Short mmCIF file of C-alpha atoms and ligand atoms in Angstrom, two decimals:
data_model
loop_
_atom_site.label_atom_id
_atom_site.label_comp_id
_atom_site.label_asym_id
_atom_site.label_seq_id
_atom_site.Cartn_x
_atom_site.Cartn_y
_atom_site.Cartn_z
CA UNK A 2 -21.06 -28.54 56.22
CA UNK A 3 -21.48 -25.59 54.47
CA UNK A 4 -20.84 -22.07 56.36
CA UNK A 5 -24.96 -21.12 56.14
CA UNK A 6 -26.23 -17.61 56.49
CA UNK A 7 -30.08 -16.66 56.85
CA UNK A 8 -31.39 -13.19 55.75
CA UNK A 9 -33.81 -10.88 57.22
CA UNK A 10 -35.93 -8.78 54.69
CA UNK A 11 -37.73 -6.07 56.60
CA UNK A 12 -41.02 -5.06 54.73
CA UNK A 13 -41.59 -1.20 54.97
CA UNK A 14 -42.75 1.80 52.17
CA UNK A 15 -41.95 5.30 51.32
CA UNK A 16 -44.80 6.53 52.59
CA UNK A 17 -43.80 7.69 56.23
CA UNK A 18 -40.79 9.57 55.35
CA UNK A 19 -36.99 9.15 55.72
CA UNK A 20 -36.63 9.74 59.70
CA UNK A 21 -38.88 6.46 60.23
CA UNK A 22 -37.09 4.31 57.72
CA UNK A 23 -33.74 5.28 59.12
CA UNK A 24 -35.22 4.22 62.08
CA UNK A 25 -36.38 0.78 60.84
CA UNK A 26 -33.29 0.61 59.44
CA UNK A 27 -31.42 0.68 61.95
CA UNK A 28 -33.35 -1.03 64.36
CA UNK A 29 -33.64 -3.95 61.80
CA UNK A 30 -29.68 -4.18 61.73
CA UNK A 31 -29.36 -3.96 65.67
CA UNK A 32 -32.25 -7.15 65.92
CA UNK A 33 -30.11 -9.13 63.32
CA UNK A 34 -27.19 -8.42 65.35
CA UNK A 35 -28.13 -9.81 68.52
CA UNK A 36 -30.12 -12.34 67.08
CA UNK A 37 -27.63 -13.47 65.10
CA UNK A 38 -25.26 -13.94 68.96
CA UNK A 39 -27.64 -16.29 70.16
CA UNK A 40 -29.37 -18.26 67.10
CA UNK A 41 -27.60 -21.31 65.56
CA UNK A 42 -26.82 -19.18 62.30
CA UNK A 43 -26.14 -15.87 61.74
CA UNK A 44 -28.85 -13.57 60.50
CA UNK A 45 -28.06 -11.32 57.99
CA UNK A 46 -29.95 -7.97 57.64
CA UNK A 47 -30.36 -7.27 53.76
CA UNK A 48 -32.75 -4.29 53.27
CA UNK A 49 -35.75 -2.58 54.77
CA UNK A 50 -37.85 -3.06 51.34
CA UNK A 51 -39.86 -0.41 50.06
CA UNK A 52 -40.66 -1.49 46.48
CA UNK A 53 -41.58 -4.36 44.27
CA UNK A 54 -38.33 -4.55 42.89
CA UNK A 55 -36.14 -4.18 45.99
CA UNK A 56 -38.13 -7.51 46.86
CA UNK A 57 -37.66 -9.10 43.54
CA UNK A 58 -34.47 -8.63 43.23
CA UNK A 59 -33.21 -9.60 47.02
CA UNK A 60 -35.08 -12.81 46.60
CA UNK A 61 -33.52 -13.74 42.88
CA UNK A 62 -30.38 -13.08 44.67
CA UNK A 63 -31.67 -15.00 47.64
CA UNK A 64 -32.23 -18.31 45.21
CA UNK A 65 -28.78 -18.02 44.18
CA UNK A 66 -26.60 -17.60 46.99
CA UNK A 67 -25.60 -20.99 47.86
CA UNK A 68 -25.03 -20.12 51.70
CA UNK A 69 -28.24 -18.48 51.75
CA UNK A 70 -30.30 -21.12 54.06
CA UNK A 71 -33.77 -19.24 54.17
CA UNK A 72 -35.48 -16.12 54.38
CA UNK A 73 -36.60 -14.36 57.49
CA UNK A 74 -39.11 -11.22 56.68
CA UNK A 75 -40.96 -8.81 58.99
CA UNK A 76 -43.26 -5.66 58.63
CA UNK A 77 -41.58 -3.09 60.97
CA UNK A 78 -43.92 -1.16 59.33
CA UNK A 79 -46.78 -1.85 56.99
CA UNK A 80 -45.67 -2.73 53.87
CA UNK A 81 -48.24 -3.22 51.19
CA UNK A 82 -48.11 -6.80 49.77
CA UNK A 83 -48.62 -6.26 46.10
CA UNK A 84 -45.13 -4.83 46.42
CA UNK A 85 -44.03 -8.83 47.45
CA UNK A 86 -45.90 -10.87 44.96
CA UNK A 87 -43.50 -10.69 42.00
CA UNK A 88 -40.30 -11.41 44.87
CA UNK A 89 -42.51 -14.49 46.78
CA UNK A 90 -43.59 -16.03 43.40
CA UNK A 91 -39.97 -16.73 42.80
CA UNK A 92 -38.95 -17.85 46.45
CA UNK A 93 -37.13 -21.24 45.86
CA UNK A 94 -35.94 -21.15 49.67
CA UNK A 95 -37.45 -21.59 53.24
CA UNK A 96 -39.18 -18.95 54.15
CA UNK A 97 -40.13 -17.82 58.14
CA UNK A 98 -42.57 -14.85 58.71
CA UNK A 99 -41.23 -13.58 62.15
CA UNK A 100 -44.14 -11.72 63.28
CA UNK A 101 -42.60 -9.43 66.22
CA UNK A 102 -41.88 -5.87 67.07
CA UNK A 103 -38.78 -3.97 68.40
CA UNK A 104 -40.40 -3.02 71.96
CA UNK A 105 -41.82 -5.23 74.31
CA UNK A 106 -44.00 -2.79 75.85
CA UNK A 107 -46.89 -0.23 74.80
CA UNK A 108 -45.28 3.41 76.60
CA UNK A 109 -48.24 4.34 78.48
CA UNK A 110 -47.44 8.75 78.20
CA UNK A 111 -45.49 8.55 75.40
CA UNK A 112 -47.70 6.64 73.39
CA UNK A 113 -48.97 9.00 70.10
CA UNK A 114 -49.78 8.97 66.42
CA UNK A 115 -46.15 8.92 65.45
CA UNK A 116 -45.19 5.98 67.75
CA UNK A 117 -48.07 4.44 66.12
CA UNK A 118 -46.89 5.21 62.57
CA UNK A 119 -43.54 3.60 63.39
CA UNK A 120 -44.56 0.57 65.44
CA UNK A 121 -47.49 -0.87 63.52
CA UNK A 122 -46.13 -4.39 63.40
CA UNK A 123 -49.59 -5.98 64.29
CA UNK A 124 -51.09 -3.87 61.18
CA UNK A 125 -48.22 -4.84 58.58
CA UNK A 126 -48.03 -8.82 59.57
CA UNK A 127 -51.36 -8.86 58.85
CA UNK A 128 -50.45 -7.89 55.43
CA UNK A 129 -47.72 -9.79 54.99
CA UNK A 130 -49.48 -12.74 56.01
CA UNK A 131 -52.36 -12.39 53.80
CA UNK A 132 -50.29 -12.39 50.22
CA UNK A 133 -48.76 -15.80 52.12
CA UNK A 134 -51.88 -17.59 52.58
CA UNK A 135 -52.81 -16.15 49.21
CA UNK A 136 -49.76 -17.43 47.13
CA UNK A 137 -49.98 -20.88 49.14
CA UNK A 138 -46.87 -21.06 50.02
CA UNK A 139 -45.33 -22.93 52.27
CA UNK A 140 -44.23 -20.73 55.43
CA UNK A 141 -43.16 -20.84 58.91
CA UNK A 142 -45.11 -18.05 61.09
CA UNK A 143 -43.18 -17.38 64.81
CA UNK A 144 -44.81 -14.85 66.93
CA UNK A 145 -43.73 -13.23 70.01
CA UNK A 146 -41.31 -10.76 70.92
CA UNK A 147 -37.26 -11.11 69.17
CA UNK A 148 -35.66 -11.67 72.70
CA UNK A 149 -37.70 -13.90 73.67
CA UNK A 150 -36.03 -17.32 74.76
CA UNK A 151 -38.95 -19.35 73.16
CA UNK A 152 -39.36 -17.08 70.14
CA UNK A 153 -35.31 -16.97 69.46
CA UNK A 154 -35.70 -21.76 70.66
CA UNK A 155 -38.35 -21.95 67.81
CA UNK A 156 -36.37 -19.84 65.22
CA UNK A 157 -33.23 -21.67 65.58
CA UNK A 158 -35.41 -24.58 65.11
CA UNK A 159 -36.18 -23.13 62.14
CA UNK A 160 -33.42 -22.54 61.25
CA UNK A 161 -31.48 -26.06 61.70
CA UNK A 162 -34.69 -27.41 59.71
CA UNK A 163 -34.31 -25.07 56.77
CA UNK A 164 -30.51 -26.29 56.49
CA UNK A 165 -31.93 -29.79 56.69
CA UNK A 166 -33.93 -28.54 53.10
CA UNK A 167 -30.90 -27.47 51.60
CA UNK A 168 -28.54 -30.62 52.73
CA UNK A 169 -31.40 -32.70 51.50
CA UNK A 170 -31.37 -31.00 47.87
CA UNK A 171 -27.79 -31.52 47.45
CA UNK A 172 -27.50 -34.93 49.14
CA UNK A 173 -25.85 -37.71 47.51
CA UNK A 174 -26.42 -41.77 48.76
CA UNK A 175 -24.16 -44.20 47.73
CA UNK A 176 -25.84 -47.77 47.42
CA UNK A 177 -23.15 -50.53 47.80
CA UNK A 178 -25.15 -53.44 45.53
CA UNK A 179 -29.41 -53.50 45.81
CA UNK A 180 -31.75 -53.48 48.43
CA UNK A 181 -32.74 -56.92 49.92
CA UNK A 182 -34.42 -59.37 48.24
CA UNK A 183 -38.07 -59.32 48.57
CA UNK A 184 -38.78 -56.59 51.03
CA UNK A 185 -41.13 -54.26 50.27
CA UNK A 186 -40.87 -50.96 52.79
CA UNK A 187 -37.30 -50.22 51.69
CA UNK A 188 -38.16 -50.40 47.79
CA UNK A 189 -38.92 -46.47 46.61
CA UNK A 190 -39.11 -44.13 43.20
CA UNK A 191 -35.87 -42.97 43.05
CA UNK A 192 -37.18 -40.17 40.16
CA UNK A 193 -39.97 -38.72 42.62
CA UNK A 194 -37.42 -38.92 45.61
CA UNK A 195 -34.77 -36.74 43.76
CA UNK A 196 -38.01 -34.66 42.41
CA UNK A 197 -39.14 -34.12 46.06
CA UNK A 198 -36.25 -33.95 48.13
CA UNK A 199 -33.54 -33.67 45.98
CA UNK A 200 -31.72 -36.80 46.55
CA UNK A 201 -29.11 -38.22 43.92
CA UNK A 202 -29.64 -41.96 44.86
CA UNK A 203 -27.34 -44.28 42.98
CA UNK A 204 -25.64 -47.53 43.25
CA UNK A 205 -21.79 -49.00 43.10
CA UNK A 206 -21.01 -52.55 42.93
CA UNK A 207 -19.66 -54.35 46.02
CA UNK A 208 -16.51 -55.10 44.00
CA UNK A 209 -15.82 -51.35 43.42
CA UNK A 210 -15.52 -51.33 47.37
CA UNK A 211 -13.60 -54.38 47.44
CA UNK A 212 -11.10 -53.34 44.96
CA UNK A 213 -10.98 -49.41 47.24
CA UNK A 214 -10.37 -51.72 50.33
CA UNK A 215 -7.26 -53.51 48.94
CA UNK A 216 -5.71 -50.39 48.49
CA UNK A 217 -5.36 -48.85 52.08
CA UNK A 218 -2.31 -49.17 53.35
CA UNK A 219 -1.50 -50.36 56.92
CA UNK A 220 -0.40 -46.65 57.89
CA UNK A 221 -4.06 -45.52 57.20
CA UNK A 222 -5.40 -48.75 59.45
CA UNK A 223 -3.06 -48.08 62.46
CA UNK A 224 -4.05 -43.93 62.01
CA UNK A 225 -7.95 -45.18 62.73
CA UNK A 226 -7.53 -47.98 65.30
CA UNK A 227 -5.80 -45.24 66.69
CA UNK A 228 -8.78 -43.50 66.79
CA UNK A 229 -10.99 -46.28 68.04
CA UNK A 230 -9.15 -46.99 70.93
CA UNK A 231 -9.03 -42.91 71.91
CA UNK A 232 -13.40 -43.15 71.58
CA UNK A 233 -14.07 -46.62 72.68
CA UNK A 234 -13.11 -49.24 75.08
CA UNK A 235 -11.59 -52.63 73.20
CA UNK A 236 -13.35 -55.15 74.86
CA UNK A 237 -11.74 -57.96 72.38
CA UNK A 238 -8.67 -59.89 71.60
CA UNK A 239 -9.70 -59.82 68.36
CA UNK A 240 -7.47 -57.22 66.64
CA UNK A 241 -7.36 -58.56 63.17
CA UNK A 242 -11.46 -58.01 63.39
CA UNK A 243 -11.30 -54.63 64.40
CA UNK A 244 -8.42 -53.60 61.59
CA UNK A 245 -10.66 -55.38 58.87
CA UNK A 246 -13.39 -53.17 59.71
CA UNK A 247 -11.15 -50.28 59.84
CA UNK A 248 -10.23 -51.11 56.25
CA UNK A 249 -13.78 -51.07 55.44
CA UNK A 250 -14.49 -47.69 56.86
CA UNK A 251 -11.53 -46.14 55.25
CA UNK A 252 -12.70 -47.23 51.82
CA UNK A 253 -15.91 -46.21 51.58
CA UNK A 254 -14.87 -42.89 53.33
CA UNK A 255 -12.95 -42.53 50.40
CA UNK A 256 -15.42 -43.67 47.58
CA UNK A 257 -18.36 -41.45 49.42
CA UNK A 258 -15.83 -38.16 49.72
CA UNK A 259 -14.54 -38.49 46.11
CA UNK A 260 -18.76 -38.64 44.85
CA UNK A 261 -19.38 -36.05 47.54
CA UNK A 262 -21.85 -38.27 49.14
CA UNK A 263 -23.32 -37.98 52.43
CA UNK A 264 -25.62 -40.98 53.31
CA UNK A 265 -24.82 -45.23 52.21
CA UNK A 266 -26.19 -48.42 52.40
CA UNK A 267 -25.29 -51.75 51.92
CA UNK A 268 -27.30 -55.24 52.44
CA UNK A 269 -25.61 -58.59 54.37
CA UNK A 270 -26.76 -60.20 50.65
CA UNK A 271 -24.12 -58.96 48.86
CA UNK A 272 -21.15 -58.93 50.59
CA UNK A 273 -19.15 -60.38 47.68
CA UNK A 274 -15.17 -60.34 48.19
CA UNK A 275 -15.65 -59.18 51.98
CA UNK A 276 -15.21 -60.91 55.18
CA UNK A 277 -17.54 -59.24 57.27
CA UNK A 278 -20.26 -57.09 57.26
CA UNK A 279 -19.45 -53.40 58.22
CA UNK A 280 -20.55 -52.50 61.64
CA UNK A 281 -17.87 -50.60 63.77
CA UNK A 282 -17.16 -49.14 60.14
CA UNK A 283 -20.95 -48.14 59.61
CA UNK A 284 -21.25 -47.16 62.94
CA UNK A 285 -18.22 -44.83 63.11
CA UNK A 286 -19.10 -43.25 59.80
CA UNK A 287 -22.30 -42.64 61.54
CA UNK A 288 -20.67 -40.74 64.09
CA UNK A 289 -19.54 -38.56 61.44
CA UNK A 290 -22.67 -37.57 60.22
CA UNK A 291 -22.92 -39.90 57.25
CA UNK A 292 -26.37 -41.79 57.03
CA UNK A 293 -26.48 -45.05 57.02
CA UNK A 294 -29.39 -47.60 55.79
CA UNK A 295 -29.33 -51.28 56.68
CA UNK A 296 -30.02 -53.75 53.74
CA UNK A 297 -30.41 -51.25 51.14
CA UNK A 298 -32.75 -49.02 53.07
CA UNK A 299 -31.93 -45.92 50.69
CA UNK A 300 -34.43 -43.84 51.89
CA UNK A 301 -33.88 -44.53 56.04
CA UNK A 302 -29.90 -43.55 55.03
CA UNK A 303 -30.84 -40.27 53.47
CA UNK A 304 -33.15 -39.28 56.23
CA UNK A 305 -30.27 -40.48 58.51
CA UNK A 306 -28.05 -38.13 57.44
CA UNK A 307 -30.63 -35.34 57.28
CA UNK A 308 -31.76 -35.32 60.45
CA UNK A 309 -27.96 -35.76 61.91
CA UNK A 310 -27.32 -32.65 60.00
CA UNK A 311 -30.34 -30.72 61.08
CA UNK A 312 -28.96 -31.41 64.40
CA UNK A 313 -26.65 -29.82 67.15
CA UNK A 314 -23.34 -28.47 65.73
CA UNK A 315 -24.89 -30.02 61.99
CA UNK A 316 -23.89 -33.49 63.45
CA UNK A 317 -27.03 -34.34 65.99
CA UNK A 318 -27.85 -37.31 68.91
CA UNK A 319 -29.84 -39.06 65.52
CA UNK A 320 -29.17 -42.58 64.08
CA UNK A 321 -30.21 -45.38 62.09
CA UNK A 322 -33.02 -47.64 64.52
CA UNK A 323 -35.18 -50.98 63.87
CA UNK A 324 -37.95 -51.99 66.20
CA UNK A 325 -36.63 -55.55 66.91
CA UNK A 326 -39.05 -57.08 69.93
CA UNK A 327 -41.65 -56.11 72.48
CA UNK A 328 -41.60 -56.53 76.62
CA UNK A 329 -45.42 -56.75 77.04
CA UNK A 330 -45.75 -57.16 80.66
CA UNK A 331 -48.55 -54.70 81.79
CA UNK A 332 -47.21 -51.54 82.95
CA UNK A 333 -43.76 -52.06 81.65
CA UNK A 334 -44.60 -52.26 78.09
CA UNK A 335 -41.48 -51.13 75.83
CA UNK A 336 -39.83 -51.38 72.48
CA UNK A 337 -36.83 -52.74 72.05
CA UNK A 338 -35.04 -51.28 69.27
CA UNK A 339 -31.36 -52.02 67.45
CA UNK A 340 -30.09 -53.74 64.48
CA UNK A 341 -27.61 -56.44 63.27
CA UNK A 342 -24.68 -54.54 64.04
CA UNK A 343 -25.08 -50.85 62.98
CA UNK A 344 -26.64 -48.43 65.94
CA UNK A 345 -25.16 -44.95 65.76
CA UNK A 346 -23.03 -44.87 68.75
CA UNK A 347 -24.45 -40.51 68.90
CA UNK A 348 -27.08 -42.49 70.66
CA UNK A 349 -25.07 -44.02 73.60
CA UNK A 350 -25.52 -43.23 77.03
CA UNK A 351 -22.21 -44.59 77.90
CA UNK A 352 -18.71 -45.11 76.31
CA UNK A 353 -19.50 -47.50 73.72
CA UNK A 354 -17.36 -50.89 74.03
CA UNK A 355 -16.00 -52.99 70.97
CA UNK A 356 -16.63 -56.12 70.51
CA UNK A 357 -16.64 -58.98 67.45
CA UNK A 358 -19.61 -62.03 67.90
CA UNK A 359 -20.05 -64.64 65.30
CA UNK A 360 -23.08 -63.32 63.00
CA UNK A 361 -24.89 -66.13 61.33
CA UNK A 362 -27.32 -64.02 58.61
CA UNK A 363 -25.34 -63.13 55.71
CA UNK A 364 -22.03 -63.93 54.12
CA UNK A 365 -20.12 -63.33 56.66
CA UNK A 366 -17.07 -65.27 56.63
CA UNK A 367 -15.75 -63.55 59.67
CA UNK A 368 -17.30 -61.96 63.43
CA UNK A 369 -17.26 -58.73 62.65
CA UNK A 370 -16.56 -56.12 65.28
CA UNK A 371 -19.06 -53.74 66.17
CA UNK A 372 -19.80 -50.74 68.89
CA UNK A 373 -21.83 -52.27 71.92
CA UNK A 374 -23.96 -49.67 74.54
CA UNK A 375 -27.20 -48.72 75.62
CA UNK A 376 -29.36 -45.75 74.45
CA UNK A 377 -29.99 -42.80 76.30
CA UNK A 378 -32.64 -42.01 78.46
CA UNK A 379 -34.60 -38.92 77.77
CA UNK A 380 -37.65 -38.17 74.94
CA UNK A 381 -36.62 -38.80 71.75
CA UNK A 382 -38.75 -39.25 68.35
CA UNK A 383 -38.50 -42.27 65.58
CA UNK A 384 -39.09 -40.94 61.68
CA UNK A 385 -39.79 -43.31 58.84
CA UNK A 386 -40.54 -42.20 54.81
CA UNK A 387 -42.84 -44.27 53.11
CA UNK A 388 -43.13 -44.64 49.20
CA UNK A 389 -46.94 -44.98 48.95
CA UNK A 390 -46.97 -44.78 45.33
CA UNK A 391 -47.04 -41.18 43.69
CA UNK A 392 -46.22 -39.60 46.89
CA UNK A 393 -43.79 -39.71 50.09
CA UNK A 394 -45.14 -39.57 53.28
CA UNK A 395 -43.27 -39.04 56.20
CA UNK A 396 -44.42 -40.30 59.40
CA UNK A 397 -43.12 -39.19 62.71
CA UNK A 398 -43.56 -40.89 66.54
CA UNK A 399 -43.07 -39.40 69.33
CA UNK A 400 -41.17 -41.96 71.99
CA UNK A 401 -40.11 -41.78 75.87
CA UNK A 402 -36.77 -43.77 76.03
CA UNK A 403 -35.56 -45.41 79.07
CA UNK A 404 -32.38 -46.98 80.26
CA UNK A 405 -32.89 -50.82 79.27
CA UNK A 406 -34.82 -52.44 82.44
CA UNK A 407 -32.95 -55.87 81.21
CA UNK A 408 -29.18 -56.07 81.59
CA UNK A 409 -29.14 -58.74 78.46
CA UNK A 410 -25.77 -59.66 78.79
CA UNK A 411 -25.72 -62.30 75.91
CA UNK A 412 -27.33 -59.45 72.83
CA UNK A 413 -24.07 -58.54 71.32
CA UNK A 414 -25.48 -55.54 69.56
CA UNK A 415 -25.99 -52.13 70.48
CA UNK A 416 -29.73 -51.40 72.14
CA UNK A 417 -32.21 -48.59 72.71
CA UNK A 418 -35.61 -49.33 75.29
CA UNK A 419 -38.54 -46.75 74.61
CA UNK A 420 -42.11 -46.25 74.76
CA UNK A 421 -44.29 -45.52 71.81
CA UNK A 422 -46.63 -42.50 72.57
CA UNK A 423 -49.79 -42.61 73.31
CA UNK A 424 -48.83 -45.56 75.05
CA UNK A 425 -47.33 -48.92 73.93
CA UNK A 426 -49.73 -51.20 71.94
CA UNK A 427 -51.77 -47.69 70.71
CA UNK A 428 -48.73 -46.72 69.56
CA UNK A 429 -47.99 -49.60 67.70
CA UNK A 430 -51.83 -50.01 66.15
CA UNK A 431 -51.03 -46.29 65.25
CA UNK A 432 -47.61 -46.98 63.45
CA UNK A 433 -48.90 -50.21 61.71
CA UNK A 434 -52.18 -48.01 60.69
CA UNK A 435 -50.08 -45.33 58.99
CA UNK A 436 -47.70 -47.87 57.07
CA UNK A 437 -44.31 -46.89 59.35
CA UNK A 438 -41.50 -48.81 58.41
CA UNK A 439 -39.10 -50.86 60.69
CA UNK A 440 -36.36 -49.03 59.68
CA UNK A 441 -36.42 -45.52 61.43
CA UNK A 442 -34.39 -42.56 62.35
CA UNK A 443 -34.12 -42.60 65.88
CA UNK A 444 -33.35 -38.54 67.13
CA UNK A 445 -33.03 -37.00 70.63
CA UNK A 446 -32.21 -34.17 68.66
CA UNK A 447 -34.79 -32.76 66.39
CA UNK A 448 -38.14 -32.59 67.47
CA UNK A 449 -41.43 -33.82 65.68
CA UNK A 450 -42.07 -29.74 64.83
CA UNK A 451 -39.26 -29.61 63.40
CA UNK A 452 -40.01 -32.49 60.82
CA UNK A 453 -43.69 -30.98 60.43
CA UNK A 454 -41.69 -27.95 59.16
CA UNK A 455 -39.30 -30.12 57.15
CA UNK A 456 -42.03 -32.04 55.51
CA UNK A 457 -44.14 -28.83 54.58
CA UNK A 458 -40.92 -27.18 53.30
CA UNK A 459 -40.44 -29.90 51.11
CA UNK A 460 -44.10 -30.53 50.10
CA UNK A 461 -44.32 -34.31 51.08
CA UNK A 462 -47.10 -35.88 53.35
CA UNK A 463 -46.74 -35.84 57.04
CA UNK A 464 -47.98 -37.65 59.88
CA UNK A 465 -47.60 -37.10 63.40
CA UNK A 466 -48.55 -39.89 66.19
CA UNK A 467 -48.22 -38.05 69.34
CA UNK A 468 -49.41 -38.46 73.28
CA UNK A 469 -53.00 -36.85 72.06
CA UNK A 470 -53.38 -39.66 68.86
CA UNK A 471 -56.10 -42.02 68.76
CA UNK A 472 -56.55 -44.74 66.30
CA UNK A 473 -60.11 -43.36 65.25
CA UNK A 474 -58.64 -40.01 64.62
CA UNK A 475 -55.47 -41.24 62.69
CA UNK A 476 -58.07 -43.38 60.57
CA UNK A 477 -59.72 -40.51 59.39
CA UNK A 478 -56.75 -38.30 58.90
CA UNK A 479 -55.10 -40.85 56.43
CA UNK A 480 -58.17 -41.02 54.54
CA UNK A 481 -58.65 -37.24 54.10
CA UNK A 482 -55.03 -36.82 53.66
CA UNK A 483 -55.36 -39.91 50.82
CA UNK A 484 -57.70 -37.96 48.97
CA UNK A 485 -55.72 -34.23 49.44
CA UNK A 486 -52.50 -36.16 48.00
CA UNK A 487 -54.32 -37.69 44.89
CA UNK A 488 -55.35 -34.06 43.69
CA UNK A 489 -52.27 -32.43 44.43
MN1 LIG B 528 -32.81 -54.12 59.26
#
């Protein structure tokens, strides 16, 4: 991942005299330095801006700097907002308005009009807020003291989300073959996706992959198999199947890296010239941060790579998931999620096992090797991006993952068990009403708030199903959103 940075732009004006401006400058530098030490990305203090041209020049520079993933603004003093219009009107990067102040307390004895002139963030940030609202710009507003842990956590989450925006805008998706025949929800308008989200989604023939596989050497396969052995327990004697998956992984990785792709899809209906559907191969690629979608689902593949990039260390615990079956025993209602093979090991509670089993569906001539494990317990989200025709809708549901309540010894795939919010059946009703897909990205690492911010920055519809959602309220919300998004 690129060495992303964020720019700190402090608003002021020349009215206060050089002493005040010097103090603002020193403090802004100190804040940026200290915050850089505890945020996931550096915050670079750029300027205490006093004029229209200073702001416009800095924002123009930010737009063109490929390492700048967003700007953070704050007004230590009052900064008249007409100075900001030309700059902000041209802003192409995510924007966070940090409504903070240098000091945490009002000093009882020392406070006088000099103190008030220097420390008037409450005043300045309102003028700054007005112009954001007046320009109708997407922005994140975070209020509170800059040393407060909650404020720093929210600013850090916003930074990760802004990196998700930068990642999305340069994302290339490699499709091996087309979508699974007749499926509706995996279809979509690739031109609209590129306009809104930046994704370059293109198809390569399965034959191109087979040709690449034929060029993989035994030494390359040896090296990758040694890596598998170091990371996973080998629970099969079928070494040939593991070596075949290694060959598939090496070939897919080479093709993606050569073309700058960070996400891929394939389908069991088009494995022409291949012996096995990539299972272990796709799982280990996901572990390295590549997005994946089964059955040609390029939307979920792209979203998987974006949520990974938004997670801890730029490759968080997020993976491709599919709702499979329910446990509807009263009081113990759960969903069981899995896929034919391809569940990312970043979701695993324990060390995954490599197993080989027969796969009846698709064109598999031989039993594919795959990683088998149970998902972690804990709060998580599932995310689905659907094409509503003319617009994209992002649906996020809060879920609580549990250790699977049954051992399921004959289930030959990785599995995650969870309860959707607000409860399983209401949650399912809401998800279905909103049109959420069976394919999702499941993430322990990215929050619904982060996805709301991401959707706002990308200018797409956002639907959140949480513990407080009711079907009645959701139905009304969807009706209103349908109208709004037709007008937009
Ligand atoms: Mn599927």
